[in-house]
mmCIF file of C-alpha atoms and ligand atoms in Angstrom:
data_model
loop_
_atom_site.group_PDB
_atom_site.id
_atom_site.type_symbol
_atom_site.label_atom_id
_atom_site.label_comp_id
_atom_site.label_asym_id
_atom_site.label_seq_id
_atom_site.Cartn_x
_atom_site.Cartn_y
_atom_site.Cartn_z
ATOM 1 C CA MET A 1 89.886 73.105 176.367
ATOM 2 C CA LEU A 2 86.407 71.518 177.054
ATOM 3 C CA PRO A 3 83.869 73.166 179.256
ATOM 4 C CA ARG A 4 83.869 72.085 182.904
ATOM 5 C CA ASP A 5 80.313 70.474 182.758
ATOM 6 C CA ARG A 6 81.480 68.416 179.671
ATOM 7 C CA ILE A 7 84.590 67.183 181.596
ATOM 8 C CA GLU A 8 82.516 66.336 184.587
ATOM 9 C CA LYS A 9 80.289 64.269 182.307
ATOM 10 C CA ILE A 10 83.311 62.375 180.900
ATOM 11 C CA PHE A 11 84.319 61.446 184.337
ATOM 12 C CA ALA A 12 80.759 60.522 185.374
ATOM 13 C CA LEU A 13 80.346 58.162 182.218
ATOM 14 C CA SER A 14 83.765 56.685 182.982
ATOM 15 C CA THR A 15 82.817 55.866 186.584
ATOM 16 C CA ALA A 16 79.601 54.274 185.139
ATOM 17 C CA GLY A 17 81.866 51.908 183.227
ATOM 18 C CA LEU A 18 81.986 53.360 179.753
ATOM 19 C CA SER A 19 85.220 53.126 177.651
ATOM 20 C CA ALA A 20 86.923 56.138 176.421
ATOM 21 C CA ARG A 21 85.789 55.207 172.846
ATOM 22 C CA ALA A 22 82.178 54.903 173.906
ATOM 23 C CA ILE A 23 82.313 58.225 175.752
ATOM 24 C CA ALA A 24 83.856 59.842 172.680
ATOM 25 C CA LYS A 25 81.154 58.512 170.479
ATOM 26 C CA GLN A 26 78.336 59.650 172.870
ATOM 27 C CA LEU A 27 79.744 63.094 173.436
ATOM 28 C CA GLY A 28 81.130 63.760 169.890
ATOM 29 C CA HIS A 29 84.775 64.144 170.806
ATOM 30 C CA ALA A 30 87.940 62.434 169.512
ATOM 31 C CA PRO A 31 88.679 59.282 171.688
ATOM 32 C CA GLN A 32 92.284 60.765 172.247
ATOM 33 C CA THR A 33 90.720 63.868 173.808
ATOM 34 C CA ILE A 34 88.691 61.691 176.120
ATOM 35 C CA SER A 35 91.583 59.567 177.150
ATOM 36 C CA ASP A 36 93.833 62.603 177.587
ATOM 37 C CA TYR A 37 91.443 63.856 180.377
ATOM 38 C CA LEU A 38 90.824 60.424 181.913
ATOM 39 C CA ASN A 39 94.616 59.697 182.103
ATOM 40 C CA GLY A 40 95.600 63.090 183.466
ATOM 41 C CA ARG A 41 97.444 64.277 180.428
ATOM 42 C CA LYS A 42 95.019 67.166 180.248
ATOM 43 C CA THR A 43 93.959 68.872 183.469
ATOM 44 C CA PRO A 44 90.549 70.400 183.731
ATOM 45 C CA GLY A 45 90.659 74.154 183.738
ATOM 46 C CA LEU A 46 94.164 74.358 182.100
ATOM 47 C CA ARG A 47 94.865 74.907 178.639
ATOM 48 C CA ALA A 48 97.480 72.753 177.022
ATOM 49 C CA VAL A 49 100.877 74.459 177.146
ATOM 50 C CA SER A 50 102.242 75.125 173.666
ATOM 51 C CA ARG A 51 105.736 76.176 172.945
ATOM 52 C CA PRO A 52 105.983 79.894 172.571
ATOM 53 C CA ASP A 53 106.380 81.199 169.041
ATOM 54 C CA LEU A 54 109.694 83.073 169.203
ATOM 55 C CA PHE A 55 109.036 84.627 165.797
ATOM 56 C CA THR A 56 106.485 86.991 167.136
ATOM 57 C CA ASP A 57 104.280 89.525 165.285
ATOM 58 C CA ILE A 58 106.784 92.188 165.984
ATOM 59 C CA PHE A 59 109.662 90.362 164.311
ATOM 60 C CA ALA A 60 107.393 89.325 161.420
ATOM 61 C CA GLY A 61 106.318 92.906 160.907
ATOM 62 C CA TYR A 62 109.875 94.114 161.028
ATOM 63 C CA CYS A 63 110.915 91.407 158.349
ATOM 64 C CA ARG A 64 108.019 92.408 156.101
ATOM 65 C CA GLN A 65 108.782 95.984 156.114
ATOM 66 C CA ARG A 66 112.640 95.257 155.567
ATOM 67 C CA PHE A 67 111.825 93.059 152.489
ATOM 68 C CA ALA A 68 109.676 95.979 151.185
ATOM 69 C CA GLU A 69 112.446 98.455 151.719
ATOM 70 C CA ASP A 70 115.248 96.432 150.396
ATOM 71 C CA PRO A 71 114.215 93.882 147.636
ATOM 72 C CA HIS A 72 117.645 92.319 147.558
ATOM 73 C CA LEU A 73 117.875 91.794 151.295
ATOM 74 C CA ARG A 74 119.311 88.484 152.134
ATOM 75 C CA PRO A 75 117.398 86.473 154.791
ATOM 76 C CA SER A 76 120.793 85.739 156.483
ATOM 77 C CA ALA A 77 121.426 89.434 156.916
ATOM 78 C CA LEU A 78 117.876 89.923 158.276
ATOM 79 C CA PHE A 79 118.527 87.039 160.768
ATOM 80 C CA ASP A 80 121.447 89.054 162.128
ATOM 81 C CA GLU A 81 119.265 92.273 162.379
ATOM 82 C CA ILE A 82 116.464 90.683 164.362
ATOM 83 C CA THR A 83 118.881 88.793 166.507
ATOM 84 C CA GLU A 84 120.364 92.157 167.470
ATOM 85 C CA LEU A 85 116.819 93.183 168.377
ATOM 86 C CA GLY A 86 116.452 90.411 170.842
ATOM 87 C CA PHE A 87 115.182 87.440 168.721
ATOM 88 C CA LYS A 88 116.117 84.399 170.783
ATOM 89 C CA GLY A 89 115.271 81.666 168.215
ATOM 90 C CA SER A 90 117.714 79.722 166.125
ATOM 91 C CA ARG A 91 118.431 80.224 162.435
ATOM 92 C CA SER A 92 115.916 77.414 161.579
ATOM 93 C CA THR A 93 113.221 78.821 163.838
ATOM 94 C CA PHE A 94 113.732 82.058 161.881
ATOM 95 C CA TYR A 95 113.520 80.371 158.462
ATOM 96 C CA ARG A 96 110.439 78.420 159.582
ATOM 97 C CA GLY A 97 108.825 81.644 160.719
ATOM 98 C CA LEU A 98 109.439 83.351 157.409
ATOM 99 C CA THR A 99 108.016 80.348 155.501
ATOM 100 C CA ARG A 100 104.920 80.002 157.743
ATOM 101 C CA ARG A 101 104.162 83.689 157.261
ATOM 102 C CA LEU A 102 104.965 83.630 153.611
ATOM 103 C CA LEU A 103 107.628 86.276 153.989
ATOM 104 C CA SER A 104 110.408 86.568 151.430
ATOM 105 C CA PRO A 105 112.097 89.345 149.579
ATOM 106 C CA PRO A 106 110.208 90.262 146.378
ATOM 107 C CA ASP A 107 113.397 89.506 144.444
ATOM 108 C CA HIS A 108 113.387 85.886 145.451
ATOM 109 C CA ARG A 109 109.655 85.238 144.838
ATOM 110 C CA GLN A 110 110.153 84.913 140.995
ATOM 111 C CA PRO A 111 111.467 81.579 139.853
ATOM 112 C CA ARG A 112 114.828 82.018 138.161
ATOM 113 C CA THR A 113 114.806 81.575 134.498
ATOM 114 C CA GLN A 114 117.366 80.060 132.200
ATOM 115 C CA GLU A 115 118.426 83.553 130.981
ATOM 116 C CA ASP A 116 118.768 84.817 134.571
ATOM 117 C CA PRO A 117 122.590 85.277 135.020
ATOM 118 C CA ARG A 118 122.331 84.964 138.830
ATOM 119 C CA GLN A 119 124.086 81.834 139.944
ATOM 120 C CA ASP A 120 125.634 80.579 143.146
ATOM 121 C CA PRO A 121 128.988 82.152 143.296
ATOM 122 C CA PHE A 122 130.430 78.624 143.853
ATOM 123 C CA GLU A 123 129.315 77.699 140.363
ATOM 124 C CA MET A 124 130.973 80.836 138.805
ATOM 125 C CA PRO A 125 133.867 80.339 136.519
ATOM 126 C CA ARG A 126 137.095 80.859 138.375
ATOM 127 C CA LEU A 127 137.632 84.567 138.924
ATOM 128 C CA SER A 128 140.493 86.241 137.178
ATOM 129 C CA MET A 129 142.606 87.980 139.909
ATOM 130 C CA HIS A 130 144.434 90.156 137.548
ATOM 131 C CA ALA A 131 143.410 93.368 135.648
ATOM 132 C CA PRO A 132 144.526 93.510 132.083
ATOM 133 C CA ARG A 133 148.221 94.227 131.831
ATOM 134 C CA HIS A 134 147.751 97.536 130.023
ATOM 135 C CA ALA A 135 144.836 98.880 131.903
ATOM 136 C CA PRO A 136 143.171 101.735 130.022
ATOM 137 C CA VAL A 137 142.298 105.071 131.535
ATOM 138 C CA LEU A 138 138.950 106.669 130.527
ATOM 139 C CA PRO A 139 139.047 110.402 129.461
ATOM 140 C CA ARG A 140 136.167 111.483 131.633
ATOM 141 C CA SER A 141 136.057 110.720 135.348
ATOM 142 C CA VAL A 142 132.692 110.429 137.133
ATOM 143 C CA ALA A 143 132.316 111.016 140.882
ATOM 144 C CA PRO A 144 130.316 108.362 142.805
ATOM 145 C CA ILE A 145 127.151 109.209 144.691
ATOM 146 C CA THR A 146 127.021 108.018 148.365
ATOM 147 C CA GLY A 147 125.350 104.647 148.534
ATOM 148 C CA GLU A 148 125.152 104.227 144.812
ATOM 149 C CA THR A 149 124.884 100.768 143.476
ATOM 150 C CA LEU A 150 127.793 99.418 141.515
ATOM 151 C CA ILE A 151 125.798 98.885 138.276
ATOM 152 C CA SER A 152 124.571 102.424 138.379
ATOM 153 C CA TYR A 153 127.999 103.960 138.859
ATOM 154 C CA LEU A 154 129.534 101.759 136.089
ATOM 155 C CA THR A 155 126.594 102.665 133.690
ATOM 156 C CA ARG A 156 127.138 106.389 134.232
ATOM 157 C CA LEU A 157 130.837 106.078 133.874
ATOM 158 C CA ALA A 158 130.264 104.274 130.553
ATOM 159 C CA GLN A 159 127.755 106.840 129.254
ATOM 160 C CA ALA A 160 130.028 109.809 130.190
ATOM 161 C CA ASN A 161 132.667 108.171 127.968
ATOM 162 C CA HIS A 162 130.337 107.179 125.114
ATOM 163 C CA LEU A 163 130.830 103.537 125.866
ATOM 164 C CA THR A 164 128.460 100.620 126.691
ATOM 165 C CA LEU A 165 128.452 98.870 130.069
ATOM 166 C CA THR A 166 129.730 95.806 128.433
ATOM 167 C CA GLU A 167 132.757 97.656 126.943
ATOM 168 C CA VAL A 168 133.630 99.046 130.405
ATOM 169 C CA LEU A 169 133.244 95.608 132.092
ATOM 170 C CA THR A 170 135.614 94.084 129.474
ATOM 171 C CA VAL A 171 138.542 96.133 130.652
ATOM 172 C CA LEU A 172 137.814 95.532 134.283
ATOM 173 C CA PRO A 173 138.569 92.384 136.381
ATOM 174 C CA SER A 174 135.771 89.725 136.162
ATOM 175 C CA TRP A 175 135.165 90.555 139.934
ATOM 176 C CA PHE A 176 132.762 93.339 138.496
ATOM 177 C CA SER A 177 130.739 91.081 136.322
ATOM 178 C CA THR A 178 130.193 88.568 139.120
ATOM 179 C CA LYS A 179 129.355 91.264 141.573
ATOM 180 C CA ILE A 180 126.761 92.772 139.286
ATOM 181 C CA ASN A 181 125.147 89.400 138.443
ATOM 182 C CA ASN A 182 124.827 88.761 142.085
ATOM 183 C CA HIS A 183 122.269 91.723 142.397
ATOM 184 C CA ASP A 184 123.379 92.373 146.004
ATOM 185 C CA ASP A 185 126.222 94.794 146.400
ATOM 186 C CA ARG A 186 126.382 94.447 150.062
ATOM 187 C CA ALA A 187 126.795 90.709 150.204
ATOM 188 C CA GLN A 188 130.520 90.075 150.550
ATOM 189 C CA HIS A 189 130.888 86.476 149.415
ATOM 190 C CA HIS A 190 134.087 84.794 150.547
ATOM 191 C CA THR A 191 134.978 83.929 146.794
ATOM 192 C CA LEU A 192 134.963 87.598 146.030
ATOM 193 C CA ILE A 193 136.625 89.111 149.061
ATOM 194 C CA PRO A 194 140.271 88.323 148.257
ATOM 195 C CA ALA A 195 139.935 90.191 145.015
ATOM 196 C CA THR A 196 138.109 93.222 146.305
ATOM 197 C CA THR A 197 141.136 95.566 146.922
ATOM 198 C CA GLN A 198 142.542 94.827 143.462
ATOM 199 C CA ALA A 199 139.083 95.513 141.916
ATOM 200 C CA LEU A 200 138.917 98.809 143.750
ATOM 201 C CA HIS A 201 142.306 99.802 142.463
ATOM 202 C CA ALA A 202 141.455 98.752 138.893
ATOM 203 C CA LEU A 203 138.247 100.843 138.841
ATOM 204 C CA ALA A 204 139.907 103.788 140.426
ATOM 205 C CA HIS A 205 142.553 103.745 137.752
ATOM 206 C CA LEU A 206 140.083 103.387 134.956
ATOM 207 C CA ALA A 207 137.726 106.089 136.167
ATOM 208 C CA ARG A 208 140.637 108.515 137.192
ATOM 209 C CA THR A 209 139.424 108.876 140.733
ATOM 210 C CA THR A 210 140.596 107.757 144.149
ATOM 211 C CA THR A 211 140.088 104.441 145.875
ATOM 212 C CA THR A 212 139.078 106.347 149.005
ATOM 213 C CA SER A 213 136.171 108.157 147.314
ATOM 214 C CA LEU A 214 134.960 104.961 145.609
ATOM 215 C CA ALA A 215 135.264 102.819 148.761
ATOM 216 C CA ARG A 216 133.462 105.371 150.805
ATOM 217 C CA ALA A 217 130.505 105.973 148.462
ATOM 218 C CA LEU A 218 129.966 102.465 146.883
ATOM 219 C CA PRO A 219 128.645 99.748 149.226
ATOM 220 C CA ALA A 220 129.907 97.096 146.773
ATOM 221 C CA PHE A 221 133.469 97.452 148.236
ATOM 222 C CA GLY A 222 132.355 96.531 151.657
ATOM 223 C CA THR A 223 133.977 99.310 153.572
ATOM 224 C CA THR A 224 130.716 100.954 154.728
ATOM 225 C CA ASP A 225 128.948 99.569 157.796
ATOM 226 C CA ALA A 226 127.636 96.085 156.398
ATOM 227 C CA HIS A 227 125.569 95.492 159.530
ATOM 228 C CA SER A 228 123.214 98.503 159.487
ATOM 229 C CA PRO A 229 119.921 97.872 157.828
ATOM 230 C CA VAL A 230 119.488 99.746 154.625
ATOM 231 C CA ARG A 231 116.752 100.400 152.223
ATOM 232 C CA ALA A 232 116.706 100.846 148.347
ATOM 233 C CA THR A 233 115.790 104.308 147.008
ATOM 234 C CA THR A 234 117.198 106.884 144.604
ATOM 235 C CA ALA A 235 119.332 109.821 145.422
ATOM 236 C CA CYS A 236 117.843 113.297 146.089
ATOM 237 C CA ARG A 237 117.254 114.720 142.594
ATOM 238 C CA ARG A 238 118.526 118.212 143.748
ATOM 239 C CA CYS A 239 121.772 116.747 145.192
ATOM 240 C CA THR A 240 122.405 114.891 141.910
ATOM 241 C CA ALA A 241 121.467 117.933 139.753
ATOM 242 C CA ARG A 242 124.059 120.012 141.508
ATOM 243 C CA ARG A 243 126.537 117.514 140.132
ATOM 244 C CA GLY A 244 125.083 117.664 136.641
ATOM 245 C CA ILE A 245 123.363 114.275 136.814
ATOM 246 C CA HIS A 246 119.767 114.383 135.536
ATOM 247 C CA GLN A 247 118.886 110.679 135.775
ATOM 248 C CA PRO A 248 117.714 108.774 138.895
ATOM 249 C CA VAL A 249 120.648 107.371 140.681
ATOM 250 C CA PRO A 250 119.762 104.034 142.661
ATOM 251 C CA ILE A 251 121.264 104.105 146.041
ATOM 252 C CA HIS A 252 121.043 102.213 149.426
ATOM 253 C CA LEU A 253 120.562 104.544 152.440
ATOM 254 C CA PRO A 254 120.325 103.525 156.148
ATOM 255 C CA THR A 255 116.631 102.632 156.921
ATOM 256 C CA HIS A 256 116.175 105.659 159.231
ATOM 257 C CA HIS A 257 117.370 108.155 156.629
ATOM 258 C CA LYS A 258 114.125 109.242 155.004
ATOM 259 C CA ILE A 259 114.698 112.892 153.964
ATOM 260 C CA CYS A 260 117.386 114.825 152.224
ATOM 261 C CA THR A 261 117.415 117.591 155.031
ATOM 262 C CA ARG A 262 119.432 119.962 152.752
ATOM 263 C CA HIS A 263 116.747 120.189 150.082
ATOM 264 C CA GLY A 264 113.637 119.176 152.027
ATOM 265 C CA ILE A 265 112.924 116.023 149.959
ATOM 266 C CA TRP A 266 111.168 112.911 151.136
ATOM 267 C CA LEU A 267 113.145 109.956 149.712
ATOM 268 C CA SER A 268 110.524 107.361 148.989
ATOM 269 C CA ASP A 269 111.367 103.821 148.541
ATOM 270 C CA ALA A 270 112.622 102.692 145.215
ATOM 271 C CA ASP A 271 110.300 103.295 142.209
ATOM 272 C CA HIS A 272 108.140 105.733 144.204
ATOM 273 C CA PRO A 273 108.232 109.481 143.586
ATOM 274 C CA HIS A 274 110.065 111.734 145.939
ATOM 275 C CA LEU A 275 108.019 114.493 147.716
ATOM 276 C CA ASP A 276 108.731 118.161 148.277
ATOM 277 C CA LEU A 277 108.472 118.915 151.971
ATOM 278 C CA ALA A 278 109.105 122.684 151.809
ATOM 279 C CA ALA A 279 105.460 123.323 152.944
ATOM 280 C CA CYS A 280 105.957 121.131 156.092
ATOM 281 C CA PRO A 281 109.259 121.942 157.780
ATOM 282 C CA GLU A 282 108.367 120.071 160.841
ATOM 283 C CA ILE A 283 108.866 116.752 158.828
ATOM 284 C CA ILE A 284 112.477 117.808 158.093
ATOM 285 C CA THR A 285 112.951 118.692 161.747
ATOM 286 C CA ALA A 286 111.716 115.137 162.645
ATOM 287 C CA GLN A 287 114.498 113.609 160.556
ATOM 288 C CA HIS A 288 117.034 115.507 162.730
ATOM 289 C CA ARG A 289 115.381 114.157 165.702
ATOM 290 C CA ALA A 290 115.626 110.593 164.425
ATOM 291 C CA ASN A 291 119.281 111.120 163.675
ATOM 292 C CA ARG A 292 119.867 112.096 167.360
ATOM 293 C CA LEU A 293 118.063 109.075 168.633
ATOM 294 C CA LEU A 294 120.829 107.117 167.009
ATOM 295 C CA ARG A 295 123.248 108.438 169.576
ATOM 296 C CA ARG A 296 121.573 106.148 172.135
ATOM 297 C CA TYR A 297 119.937 103.434 170.088
ATOM 298 C CA THR A 298 121.009 101.040 167.292
ATOM 299 C CA PRO A 299 119.567 101.564 163.903
ATOM 300 C CA GLN A 300 117.641 98.303 164.201
ATOM 301 C CA GLN A 301 116.023 99.469 167.499
ATOM 302 C CA LEU A 302 115.062 102.864 165.948
ATOM 303 C CA THR A 303 113.544 100.997 162.767
ATOM 304 C CA LEU A 304 111.469 98.707 164.947
ATOM 305 C CA ALA A 305 110.206 101.513 167.155
ATOM 306 C CA HIS A 306 109.333 103.594 164.119
ATOM 307 C CA GLN A 307 107.391 100.738 162.645
ATOM 308 C CA ALA A 308 105.448 100.172 165.927
ATOM 309 C CA ALA A 309 104.760 103.898 166.289
ATOM 310 C CA ALA A 310 103.659 104.287 162.634
ATOM 311 C CA ARG A 311 100.908 101.793 163.211
ATOM 312 C CA ALA A 312 99.738 103.434 166.472
ATOM 313 C CA ILE A 313 99.291 107.046 165.317
ATOM 314 C CA PRO A 314 95.723 108.222 166.028
ATOM 315 C CA SER A 315 93.733 108.763 162.914
ATOM 316 C CA TRP A 316 92.103 111.947 164.085
ATOM 317 C CA PRO A 317 93.317 114.573 166.704
ATOM 318 C CA THR A 318 91.502 114.517 170.092
ATOM 319 C CA SER A 319 90.955 118.358 170.086
ATOM 320 C CA PRO A 320 90.017 120.679 167.209
ATOM 321 C CA ALA A 321 92.841 122.973 168.154
ATOM 322 C CA ALA A 322 95.322 120.299 167.296
ATOM 323 C CA ILE A 323 94.292 119.966 163.705
ATOM 324 C CA PRO A 324 96.943 122.278 162.205
ATOM 325 C CA LEU A 325 99.534 120.110 163.867
ATOM 326 C CA HIS A 326 97.947 116.804 162.835
ATOM 327 C CA TRP A 327 99.165 114.543 160.074
ATOM 328 C CA ARG A 328 95.869 114.697 158.090
ATOM 329 C CA HIS A 329 96.394 118.427 157.814
ATOM 330 C CA ARG A 330 99.863 117.853 156.592
ATOM 331 C CA LEU A 331 98.788 115.117 154.242
ATOM 332 C CA LEU A 332 96.491 117.653 152.490
ATOM 333 C CA ILE A 333 99.279 120.344 152.225
ATOM 334 C CA LEU A 334 101.675 117.789 150.772
ATOM 335 C CA GLN A 335 99.082 116.441 148.381
ATOM 336 C CA THR A 336 98.271 119.977 147.189
ATOM 337 C CA THR A 337 101.867 121.169 146.844
ATOM 338 C CA ASN A 338 103.220 118.050 145.108
ATOM 339 C CA HIS A 339 100.290 117.559 142.784
ATOM 340 C CA ARG A 340 101.662 120.576 140.917
ATOM 341 C CA ASN A 341 104.707 118.388 140.123
ATOM 342 C CA ASN A 342 102.303 115.758 138.583
ATOM 343 C CA ILE A 343 102.773 113.348 141.500
ATOM 344 C CA PRO A 344 99.547 111.406 141.854
ATOM 345 C CA THR A 345 97.796 112.022 145.187
ATOM 346 C CA ASP A 346 97.019 108.323 145.987
ATOM 347 C CA GLN A 347 100.608 107.347 146.841
ATOM 348 C CA ASP A 348 101.206 105.659 150.277
ATOM 349 C CA ASP A 349 104.342 107.918 150.527
ATOM 350 C CA TYR A 350 102.240 111.041 151.354
ATOM 351 C CA MET A 351 100.854 109.247 154.366
ATOM 352 C CA HIS A 352 104.313 107.981 155.364
ATOM 353 C CA ALA A 353 105.714 111.539 155.092
ATOM 354 C CA ALA A 354 102.723 113.264 156.798
ATOM 355 C CA THR A 355 102.830 110.954 159.818
ATOM 356 C CA TYR A 356 106.560 110.990 160.227
ATOM 357 C CA PRO A 357 106.839 113.722 162.845
ATOM 358 C CA ASP A 358 104.214 112.021 164.987
ATOM 359 C CA ALA A 359 105.869 108.555 164.351
ATOM 360 C CA ILE A 360 109.272 109.794 165.428
ATOM 361 C CA THR A 361 107.784 111.438 168.668
ATOM 362 C CA LEU A 362 106.130 108.192 169.409
ATOM 363 C CA ALA A 363 109.156 106.101 168.442
ATOM 364 C CA ALA A 364 111.259 108.281 170.891
ATOM 365 C CA ALA A 365 108.664 107.550 173.658
ATOM 366 C CA ILE A 366 108.817 103.874 173.030
ATOM 367 C CA LEU A 367 112.571 103.792 173.009
ATOM 368 C CA HIS A 368 112.804 105.848 176.185
ATOM 369 C CA ALA A 369 110.152 103.697 178.004
ATOM 370 C CA PRO A 370 111.619 101.503 180.856
ATOM 371 C CA ASN A 371 110.472 98.314 179.241
ATOM 372 C CA SER A 372 110.776 99.217 175.603
ATOM 373 C CA HIS A 373 109.974 95.690 174.174
ATOM 374 C CA ALA A 374 106.738 95.364 176.347
ATOM 375 C CA THR A 375 105.761 98.880 175.060
ATOM 376 C CA GLN A 376 106.058 97.775 171.495
ATOM 377 C CA GLN A 377 104.061 94.654 172.212
ATOM 378 C CA ASP A 378 101.375 96.826 173.762
ATOM 379 C CA LEU A 379 101.272 99.353 170.835
ATOM 380 C CA LEU A 380 101.166 96.427 168.366
ATOM 381 C CA ALA A 381 98.150 94.997 170.243
ATOM 382 C CA LYS A 382 96.278 98.297 170.053
ATOM 383 C CA SER A 383 97.367 99.169 166.499
ATOM 384 C CA PRO A 384 94.537 99.271 163.987
ATOM 385 C CA CYS A 385 94.603 97.731 160.653
ATOM 386 C CA PRO A 386 97.058 99.545 158.380
ATOM 387 C CA SER A 387 94.596 99.352 155.586
ATOM 388 C CA ARG A 388 92.494 102.000 157.147
ATOM 389 C CA TYR A 389 95.004 104.558 155.847
ATOM 390 C CA ARG A 390 94.249 103.515 152.365
ATOM 391 C CA GLN A 391 90.670 104.740 152.693
ATOM 392 C CA LEU A 392 91.667 108.274 152.671
HETATM 393 ZN ZN1 ZN B 401 119.345 116.832 148.293
#
């Protein structure tokens, strides 16, 4: 928008008989701008009305976080999540928003190579719908871990029976090879759905376990809630050790599930070290509080509120008396206690764990606020740059 005195000058020159082109040349503006004012397409004092961007910072932030938490997250599933949160745009607006903000899952950023087995399931060879006629049974059964990825379970099953993964896949329906090559257990492609029940029975038979326990634990069989947002992590090492498993077990957990409350372990995102929370029981209590919030709110609402809250937590307490309850105090305790386990102190996970009780308290306040969406906008506007946390 041009300043008022400049607009008055445009009209004065026009009244004096100058053309729009001549005025533009004299005042140093585009001829189109001058004719827009002279022809009333622009009104002095009013900004041009642009179409509102439906893919707001809140949705962009939500998408960025979700891609970080779940590297295999499909944009179509993410579209469903943000639609549930109130995104009013179309699918193409959503994809345009992702492109404009350079948002994509890390898994999709690398160009696929010749050797990469991932393909469009349409191009896959026709699936064999039948298990081998004389289906073998393995001598050692292996119990699945809740949320475990299919490839992890099959690898553990193979190892327990002194076989390779390829050998195990050979005696299973081709559904399993296709599913593993797709790298996304939760995507239930329509070409795979008809053979899912048969695949489940074949694996239960081979592994000498029940279809119920497999279906309940492994998201690959699609019986768990496919619409709740999940993140990639590894199972609590103490939970798996109780079952005699001493290797990391990759799993998908609901996004709000941050802590093994039984063992007080902070379950960082995949490839990050887990943290022992025993010295800060209030962090474990906060997980129970987050679970209770799910009685009233959807997992997407809680995730979004938690994100907004995490950005808005004050960096320093307002009163010295509050220091023992403050997240920086917790941060120091966590770093000290976990450093003994050879976990480097520069991990962001410490900060996420230390701020968690404050973030959940604030998230609850956001969710309980009468106009929750406006409150999040407000917090987002006030939130400082997240990089300030890295300066610790
Ligand atoms: Zn545990």
